[in-house]
Backbone as CSV, one residue per row, in Angstrom:
resi,resn,N_x,N_y,N_z,CA_x,CA_y,CA_z,C_x,C_y,C_z
1,MET,-10.693,-4.854,-30.376,-10.193,-6.344,-29.874,-9.916,-6.947,-31.201
2,GLY,-8.908,-8.000,-30.788,-8.203,-8.580,-32.069,-9.193,-9.826,-32.739
3,SER,-8.806,-10.384,-33.671,-9.779,-11.297,-34.231,-10.296,-12.398,-33.556
4,GLY,-9.623,-12.591,-32.212,-10.458,-13.745,-31.349,-11.574,-13.169,-30.500
5,GLY,-11.819,-11.773,-30.523,-12.959,-11.164,-29.913,-13.025,-11.675,-28.212
6,SER,-11.832,-12.130,-27.798,-11.853,-12.380,-26.375,-12.086,-11.061,-25.455
7,ARG,-12.919,-11.095,-24.556,-13.146,-10.048,-23.624,-12.387,-10.348,-22.360
8,SER,-11.774,-11.416,-22.260,-11.005,-11.717,-20.982,-9.505,-11.433,-21.193
9,ARG,-8.990,-10.189,-21.440,-7.710,-9.839,-21.439,-7.119,-9.033,-20.421
10,SER,-5.911,-8.950,-20.276,-5.240,-8.278,-19.086,-5.227,-6.822,-19.724
11,LEU,-5.568,-6.129,-18.401,-5.820,-4.455,-18.591,-5.144,-3.994,-17.334
12,GLY,-3.856,-3.514,-17.278,-3.155,-3.039,-16.141,-3.083,-3.954,-15.167
13,ALA,-3.426,-3.382,-13.841,-3.362,-4.291,-12.819,-4.620,-5.301,-12.628
14,GLY,-5.671,-4.801,-13.208,-6.936,-5.487,-13.129,-7.140,-6.496,-14.293
15,ARG,-8.152,-7.098,-14.397,-8.411,-8.092,-15.393,-9.866,-7.681,-15.954
16,VAL,-10.232,-7.824,-17.137,-11.499,-7.765,-17.626,-12.183,-9.241,-17.626
17,THR,-13.467,-9.231,-17.067,-14.113,-10.501,-17.063,-14.845,-10.758,-18.327
18,PRO,-15.288,-11.836,-18.536,-16.216,-12.098,-19.796,-17.526,-11.000,-19.878
19,ASP,-17.899,-10.671,-18.507,-19.083,-9.974,-18.743,-18.719,-8.440,-18.605
20,ALA,-17.405,-8.050,-19.044,-17.009,-6.766,-19.077,-16.711,-5.834,-17.838
21,ARG,-16.593,-6.738,-16.626,-16.399,-5.969,-15.517,-14.824,-6.019,-15.277
22,VAL,-14.299,-5.047,-14.499,-13.056,-5.161,-14.211,-12.800,-5.646,-12.988
23,GLU,-12.015,-6.736,-12.657,-11.606,-7.163,-11.392,-10.636,-6.318,-10.775
24,ARG,-10.843,-5.702,-9.658,-9.968,-4.805,-9.040,-9.079,-5.523,-7.944
25,PRO,-7.753,-5.349,-7.847,-6.892,-5.977,-7.108,-6.995,-5.349,-5.801
26,PRO,-6.710,-6.075,-4.877,-6.777,-5.411,-3.333,-5.771,-4.284,-3.234
27,ARG,-6.052,-3.433,-2.426,-5.228,-2.133,-2.262,-4.697,-2.111,-0.949
28,VAL,-3.382,-2.061,-0.679,-2.722,-2.147,0.760,-1.935,-1.023,0.780
29,ALA,-2.197,-0.177,1.829,-1.353,1.113,2.202,-0.162,0.232,3.048
30,VAL,1.067,0.747,2.553,2.133,0.478,3.316,2.788,1.838,3.917
31,ILE,2.727,2.063,5.173,2.920,3.336,5.914,4.232,3.217,6.822
32,GLY,5.055,4.236,6.874,6.267,3.987,7.536,7.114,5.543,7.347
33,ALA,8.049,5.618,8.280,8.901,6.827,8.118,9.864,7.053,6.696
34,ALA,9.928,8.119,6.305,10.614,8.486,5.231,12.121,8.346,5.423
35,GLN,12.649,8.285,6.801,13.975,7.895,7.076,13.971,6.678,7.826
36,ALA,14.003,5.537,7.218,13.889,4.490,7.793,14.905,3.725,8.221
37,SER,14.886,2.973,9.284,16.144,2.154,9.785,16.437,1.003,8.663
38,GLU,17.620,0.441,8.787,17.948,-0.619,7.616,16.944,-1.673,7.715
39,SER,16.736,-2.213,9.165,15.685,-3.331,9.466,14.322,-2.953,8.889
40,ALA,13.793,-1.686,8.913,12.496,-1.362,8.651,12.534,-1.301,6.882
41,TYR,13.513,-0.781,6.455,13.588,-0.865,4.863,13.507,-2.334,4.380
42,VAL,14.417,-3.216,4.997,14.550,-4.462,4.562,13.006,-5.261,4.727
43,ASP,12.344,-5.105,5.744,10.793,-5.416,5.982,10.020,-4.825,4.946
44,ALA,10.075,-3.631,4.619,9.267,-2.896,3.794,9.326,-3.575,2.366
45,GLN,10.653,-3.604,2.011,10.810,-4.322,0.597,10.236,-5.427,0.499
46,ALA,10.537,-6.287,1.655,9.984,-7.766,1.397,8.562,-7.717,1.518
47,LEU,7.867,-6.942,2.287,6.369,-6.844,2.409,5.844,-6.339,0.941
48,GLY,6.538,-5.375,0.209,6.139,-4.844,-0.931,6.083,-6.068,-2.052
49,HIS,7.175,-6.735,-2.036,7.221,-8.133,-2.816,6.200,-8.901,-2.574
50,ALA,6.055,-9.424,-1.367,5.059,-10.371,-1.092,3.632,-9.961,-1.434
51,LEU,3.356,-8.684,-1.074,1.934,-8.207,-1.611,1.846,-8.092,-3.200
52,ALA,2.879,-7.699,-3.810,2.725,-7.937,-5.348,2.705,-9.160,-5.834
53,LYS,3.168,-10.163,-5.247,3.333,-11.636,-5.564,1.750,-12.104,-5.411
54,LEU,1.141,-11.609,-4.394,-0.177,-11.888,-4.045,-1.250,-11.207,-4.713
55,GLY,-0.976,-10.302,-5.592,-1.809,-9.724,-6.610,-2.444,-8.416,-5.944
56,ALA,-1.752,-7.558,-4.984,-2.220,-6.522,-4.318,-1.389,-5.320,-5.138
57,VAL,-2.071,-4.343,-4.949,-1.542,-2.868,-5.315,-0.923,-2.411,-4.172
58,VAL,0.293,-1.913,-4.217,0.861,-1.015,-2.835,0.644,0.443,-3.086
59,VAL,-0.051,1.046,-2.044,-0.255,2.517,-1.968,0.667,2.834,-0.813
60,CYS,1.447,4.022,-1.146,2.253,4.717,-0.231,2.277,6.125,-0.289
61,GLY,2.981,6.700,0.525,3.236,8.240,0.397,4.300,8.578,-0.865
62,GLY,4.934,7.903,-1.352,5.561,7.956,-2.683,7.028,8.541,-2.570
63,TYR,7.520,8.718,-1.367,8.769,9.293,-0.999,9.767,8.241,-0.817
64,GLY,10.742,8.586,0.237,11.930,7.535,0.569,11.562,6.682,1.666
65,GLY,12.573,6.158,2.288,12.387,4.970,3.389,11.476,3.923,3.245
66,VAL,10.535,3.761,4.129,9.599,2.683,3.981,8.837,2.813,2.878
67,MET,8.371,3.981,2.388,7.455,3.995,1.294,8.536,3.449,-0.190
68,GLU,9.678,4.013,-0.112,10.447,3.764,-1.295,10.685,2.020,-1.182
69,ALA,11.202,1.546,-0.114,11.429,0.045,0.061,10.132,-0.686,-0.394
70,ALA,8.894,-0.269,0.129,7.790,-1.128,-0.267,7.465,-1.120,-1.709
71,ALA,7.500,0.070,-2.276,7.338,0.347,-3.864,8.297,-0.471,-4.615
72,ARG,9.575,-0.381,-4.172,10.703,-1.131,-4.974,10.363,-2.599,-4.863
73,GLY,10.194,-3.112,-3.612,9.761,-4.635,-3.804,8.678,-5.086,-4.321
74,ALA,7.529,-4.167,-4.377,6.441,-4.538,-5.274,6.707,-4.335,-6.723
75,ALA,7.392,-3.249,-7.095,7.832,-3.159,-8.522,8.683,-4.112,-9.093
76,GLU,9.700,-4.480,-8.322,10.467,-5.771,-8.822,9.914,-7.104,-8.837
77,ALA,8.840,-7.042,-8.187,7.849,-8.329,-8.148,6.975,-8.312,-9.186
78,GLY,6.862,-7.185,-9.876,6.047,-7.107,-10.927,4.560,-6.622,-10.651
79,GLY,4.565,-5.944,-9.534,3.252,-5.360,-8.917,3.030,-3.951,-9.357
80,LEU,2.125,-3.431,-8.975,1.553,-2.059,-9.230,1.763,-1.020,-7.996
81,THR,2.422,0.063,-8.241,2.800,0.910,-7.003,1.888,2.264,-7.391
82,ILE,1.544,2.858,-6.204,1.029,4.126,-6.287,1.301,5.143,-5.163
83,GLY,1.786,6.191,-5.505,2.230,6.959,-4.546,1.472,8.262,-4.386
84,ILE,0.891,8.714,-3.377,0.140,9.747,-2.988,0.946,10.892,-2.475
85,LEU,1.450,11.825,-3.153,2.481,12.722,-3.050,1.980,14.027,-2.246
86,ARG,2.571,14.388,-1.278,2.337,15.787,-0.590,2.571,17.047,-1.507
87,GLY,3.545,16.848,-2.443,3.734,18.147,-3.187,2.874,17.920,-4.373
88,SER,3.313,18.936,-5.350,2.470,19.046,-6.692,3.437,18.598,-7.930
89,ARG,4.452,17.920,-7.765,5.321,17.452,-8.886,5.318,15.923,-8.779
90,GLY,4.688,15.231,-9.937,5.049,13.809,-9.867,6.343,13.245,-10.052
91,GLU,7.273,14.103,-10.722,8.544,13.525,-10.696,9.501,13.512,-9.412
92,ASP,8.800,14.017,-8.350,9.256,13.936,-6.956,9.356,12.702,-6.265
93,ALA,8.422,11.737,-6.929,8.146,10.273,-6.176,9.520,9.651,-6.467
94,ASN,9.877,8.711,-5.659,10.777,7.845,-5.742,10.610,6.962,-6.989
95,PRO,11.822,6.622,-7.614,11.961,5.738,-8.775,11.030,4.591,-8.971
96,TRP,10.431,4.004,-7.791,9.833,2.696,-7.906,8.156,3.093,-8.059
97,ILE,7.700,4.134,-8.025,6.312,4.589,-7.954,6.054,4.594,-9.453
98,GLN,4.810,3.792,-9.744,4.597,3.720,-11.275,3.449,4.803,-11.571
99,VAL,2.604,5.044,-10.355,1.411,5.891,-10.689,1.620,6.969,-9.522
100,PRO,2.420,8.120,-9.822,2.494,9.257,-8.805,1.303,10.019,-8.914
101,LEU,0.685,10.174,-7.833,-0.568,11.211,-7.574,-0.111,12.386,-7.012
102,PRO,0.413,13.409,-7.374,0.717,14.709,-6.774,-0.607,15.402,-6.182
103,THR,-0.596,15.749,-4.956,-1.956,16.560,-4.257,-1.663,17.729,-4.022
104,GLY,-0.544,18.268,-3.505,-0.338,19.731,-3.279,-0.787,19.859,-1.761
105,LEU,-1.191,18.877,-0.996,-1.717,18.935,0.024,-0.853,18.786,1.365
106,GLY,0.500,18.867,1.254,1.452,18.668,2.294,1.122,17.178,3.194
107,GLU,1.147,17.452,4.292,1.033,16.214,5.141,-0.400,15.644,5.130
108,ALA,-1.431,16.679,4.934,-2.919,16.324,5.002,-3.064,15.154,3.897
109,ARG,-2.129,14.894,2.862,-2.448,13.798,1.849,-2.200,12.413,2.636
110,ASN,-1.796,12.425,3.974,-1.883,11.157,4.528,-3.314,10.492,4.818
111,ALA,-4.196,11.462,4.750,-5.658,10.965,4.760,-5.946,10.088,3.285
112,LEU,-5.376,10.742,2.298,-5.626,9.877,1.077,-4.928,8.811,1.013
113,VAL,-3.547,8.699,1.557,-2.939,7.529,1.613,-3.680,6.254,2.087
114,VAL,-4.203,6.471,3.204,-5.015,5.503,3.785,-6.561,5.321,3.294
115,ALA,-7.137,6.359,2.633,-8.484,6.367,2.123,-8.318,5.660,0.911
116,GLY,-7.239,5.528,0.283,-7.039,4.751,-1.104,-6.738,3.316,-0.884
117,ALA,-6.797,2.854,0.212,-6.539,1.550,0.476,-7.749,0.776,1.376
118,GLU,-7.388,-0.785,1.400,-8.662,-1.221,2.070,-7.981,-1.711,3.412
119,VAL,-6.827,-1.562,3.603,-6.019,-2.142,4.932,-4.824,-1.609,4.827
120,ALA,-4.052,-1.216,6.045,-2.775,-0.638,6.204,-1.988,-1.450,7.105
121,VAL,-0.628,-1.539,6.720,0.468,-2.151,7.455,1.441,-1.097,7.649
122,ALA,1.754,-0.739,8.886,2.837,0.104,9.417,4.040,-0.639,9.690
123,VAL,5.114,-0.183,9.088,6.364,-0.724,9.215,7.325,0.314,9.866
124,GLY,7.227,0.153,11.144,8.082,1.094,12.069,7.314,2.619,11.913
125,GLY,8.038,3.662,11.922,7.464,4.879,11.657,7.532,6.069,12.758
126,SER,7.003,7.113,12.482,7.159,8.176,13.380,5.743,9.001,13.410
127,TRP,5.906,10.286,13.435,4.701,11.159,13.746,3.715,10.974,12.465
128,GLY,4.305,10.967,11.311,3.260,10.875,10.000,2.676,9.548,10.092
129,THR,3.472,8.547,10.498,2.801,7.070,10.326,1.805,6.931,11.575
130,LEU,2.045,7.687,12.668,0.853,7.681,13.764,-0.366,8.374,13.267
131,SER,-0.125,9.615,12.466,-1.593,10.174,11.951,-2.123,9.148,10.883
132,GLU,-1.318,8.358,10.025,-1.946,7.599,9.126,-2.753,6.484,9.815
133,ILE,-2.056,5.827,10.899,-2.720,4.925,11.733,-4.109,5.450,12.335
134,ALA,-4.000,6.671,12.784,-5.220,7.164,13.444,-6.309,7.412,12.230
135,LEU,-6.096,8.117,11.415,-7.035,8.156,10.357,-7.524,6.976,9.773
136,ALA,-6.696,5.816,9.459,-7.106,4.688,9.093,-8.157,4.095,9.943
137,LYS,-7.785,4.117,11.297,-8.678,3.478,12.142,-9.999,4.242,12.416
138,LYS,-9.993,5.534,12.063,-11.301,6.312,11.996,-11.973,6.024,10.972
139,MET,-11.530,5.738,9.547,-12.136,5.295,8.459,-12.577,3.678,8.468
140,GLY,-12.229,3.159,9.448,-12.661,1.833,9.522,-11.955,0.896,8.995
141,LEU,-10.623,1.108,8.673,-9.508,0.191,8.208,-8.863,-0.508,9.130
142,ASP,-8.651,-1.749,9.002,-7.518,-2.629,9.949,-6.347,-2.059,9.654
143,VAL,-5.549,-2.104,10.640,-4.062,-1.643,10.702,-3.297,-2.690,11.437
144,GLY,-2.126,-3.036,10.720,-1.276,-3.985,11.423,0.203,-3.341,11.595
145,THR,0.812,-4.052,12.401,2.272,-3.389,12.449,3.357,-4.436,12.217
146,LEU,4.611,-4.136,11.470,5.503,-4.954,11.151,6.606,-4.423,11.720
147,GLY,7.308,-4.839,12.589,8.748,-4.294,13.347,8.091,-3.574,14.451
148,LEU,8.833,-2.594,15.029,8.408,-1.729,16.009,7.550,-0.953,15.693
149,PRO,6.364,-0.895,16.195,5.332,0.170,16.090,5.744,1.599,16.566
150,PRO,5.290,2.730,15.917,5.644,4.046,16.200,5.201,4.431,17.577
151,ALA,4.381,3.651,18.266,3.947,3.980,19.754,3.657,2.660,20.336
152,SER,3.746,2.567,21.645,3.116,1.204,22.243,1.750,1.379,22.614
153,ASP,1.021,0.315,23.044,-0.258,0.352,23.494,-1.439,0.929,22.545
154,LEU,-1.208,0.536,21.077,-1.929,0.993,20.165,-3.070,-0.182,20.176
155,ASP,-2.891,-1.267,20.528,-3.713,-2.334,20.494,-4.028,-2.862,18.906
156,LEU,-2.654,-2.833,18.253,-2.657,-3.318,16.886,-1.993,-4.567,16.629
157,PRO,-2.538,-5.467,15.741,-1.862,-6.783,15.668,-0.260,-6.595,15.255
158,ALA,0.525,-7.312,15.903,1.687,-7.223,15.609,2.265,-8.522,14.576
159,LEU,2.610,-8.219,13.471,2.806,-9.325,12.329,4.118,-9.877,12.459
160,GLN,4.267,-11.135,12.446,5.581,-11.971,12.626,6.635,-11.253,11.506
161,ASP,6.168,-11.302,10.291,7.221,-11.222,9.275,6.499,-10.500,8.078
162,PRO,7.194,-10.195,6.846,6.699,-9.591,5.874,5.691,-10.535,5.097
163,SER,5.997,-11.729,5.038,5.141,-12.719,4.395,3.968,-12.984,5.197
164,ALA,3.933,-13.033,6.592,2.701,-12.965,7.220,1.885,-11.817,7.306
165,ALA,2.620,-10.430,7.136,1.847,-9.373,6.882,1.081,-9.126,5.632
166,ALA,1.726,-9.691,4.652,1.063,-9.498,3.283,-0.329,-10.353,3.241
167,HIS,-0.113,-11.621,3.822,-1.319,-12.612,3.873,-2.568,-11.891,4.798
168,TRP,-2.039,-11.365,5.939,-3.017,-10.881,7.026,-3.633,-9.556,6.063
169,ALA,-2.943,-8.809,5.120,-3.348,-7.581,4.796,-4.525,-7.810,3.634
170,LEU,-4.107,-9.078,2.982,-5.174,-9.645,1.863,-6.499,-10.028,2.616
171,GLU,-6.240,-10.812,3.613,-7.419,-11.219,4.394,-8.440,-10.238,4.872
172,ARG,-7.588,-8.985,5.538,-8.275,-8.182,5.832,-9.112,-7.137,4.978
173,ALA,-8.389,-7.077,3.701,-8.784,-6.150,2.645,-10.062,-7.080,2.115
174,ALA,-10.001,-8.282,2.001,-11.325,-9.039,1.598,-12.355,-8.785,2.536
175,ALA,-12.145,-8.844,3.747,-13.157,-8.559,4.741,-13.809,-7.214,4.703
176,PHE,-12.761,-6.308,4.405,-13.257,-4.982,4.244,-14.399,-4.672,2.960
177,ARG,-13.920,-5.563,1.915,-14.822,-5.389,0.768,-16.172,-6.127,0.961
178,ALA,-15.972,-7.231,1.718,-17.264,-7.993,2.000,-18.317,-7.254,2.821
179,ALA,-17.772,-6.381,3.791,-18.374,-5.454,4.675,-19.370,-4.394,3.934
180,GLY,-18.652,-4.132,2.759,-19.359,-2.922,1.832,-19.001,-1.844,2.413
């Protein structure tokens, strides 16, 4: 520590409190297709930006489409992005991923994407997104949808816009933490 001896200094995405505990930011999984429509890309980028501005960490699959857009929005807003990669090479992550975590697990890494979060928001999507939704629900996470969901009749909250989705996600992440 410097001459001031302050223990309340910035440390990555968290902050060290005076009693030396790290305050962990909320972790939000943004899930969706690697081949995103233009509207899904725009929504995911705005969602990532809003989440970062609210202090959340964006967790995603780390590749293109919705994953790239959410990471880009978060990174451009000064937030932290984590990509859980299906392959074994961190350099394969999209350029907006700050913390690439290669798994070598293929599509089974979808379980880690949602397990690493406290809530999930699906932006459009396809089969992989459906698997992440199912895994998140089995793990007890709340899942909301922004844009067209990958399947109808899933009984998931339909979120109005990226800002509303970001606020909903942080409320649900706080509830998840409170439930212990």
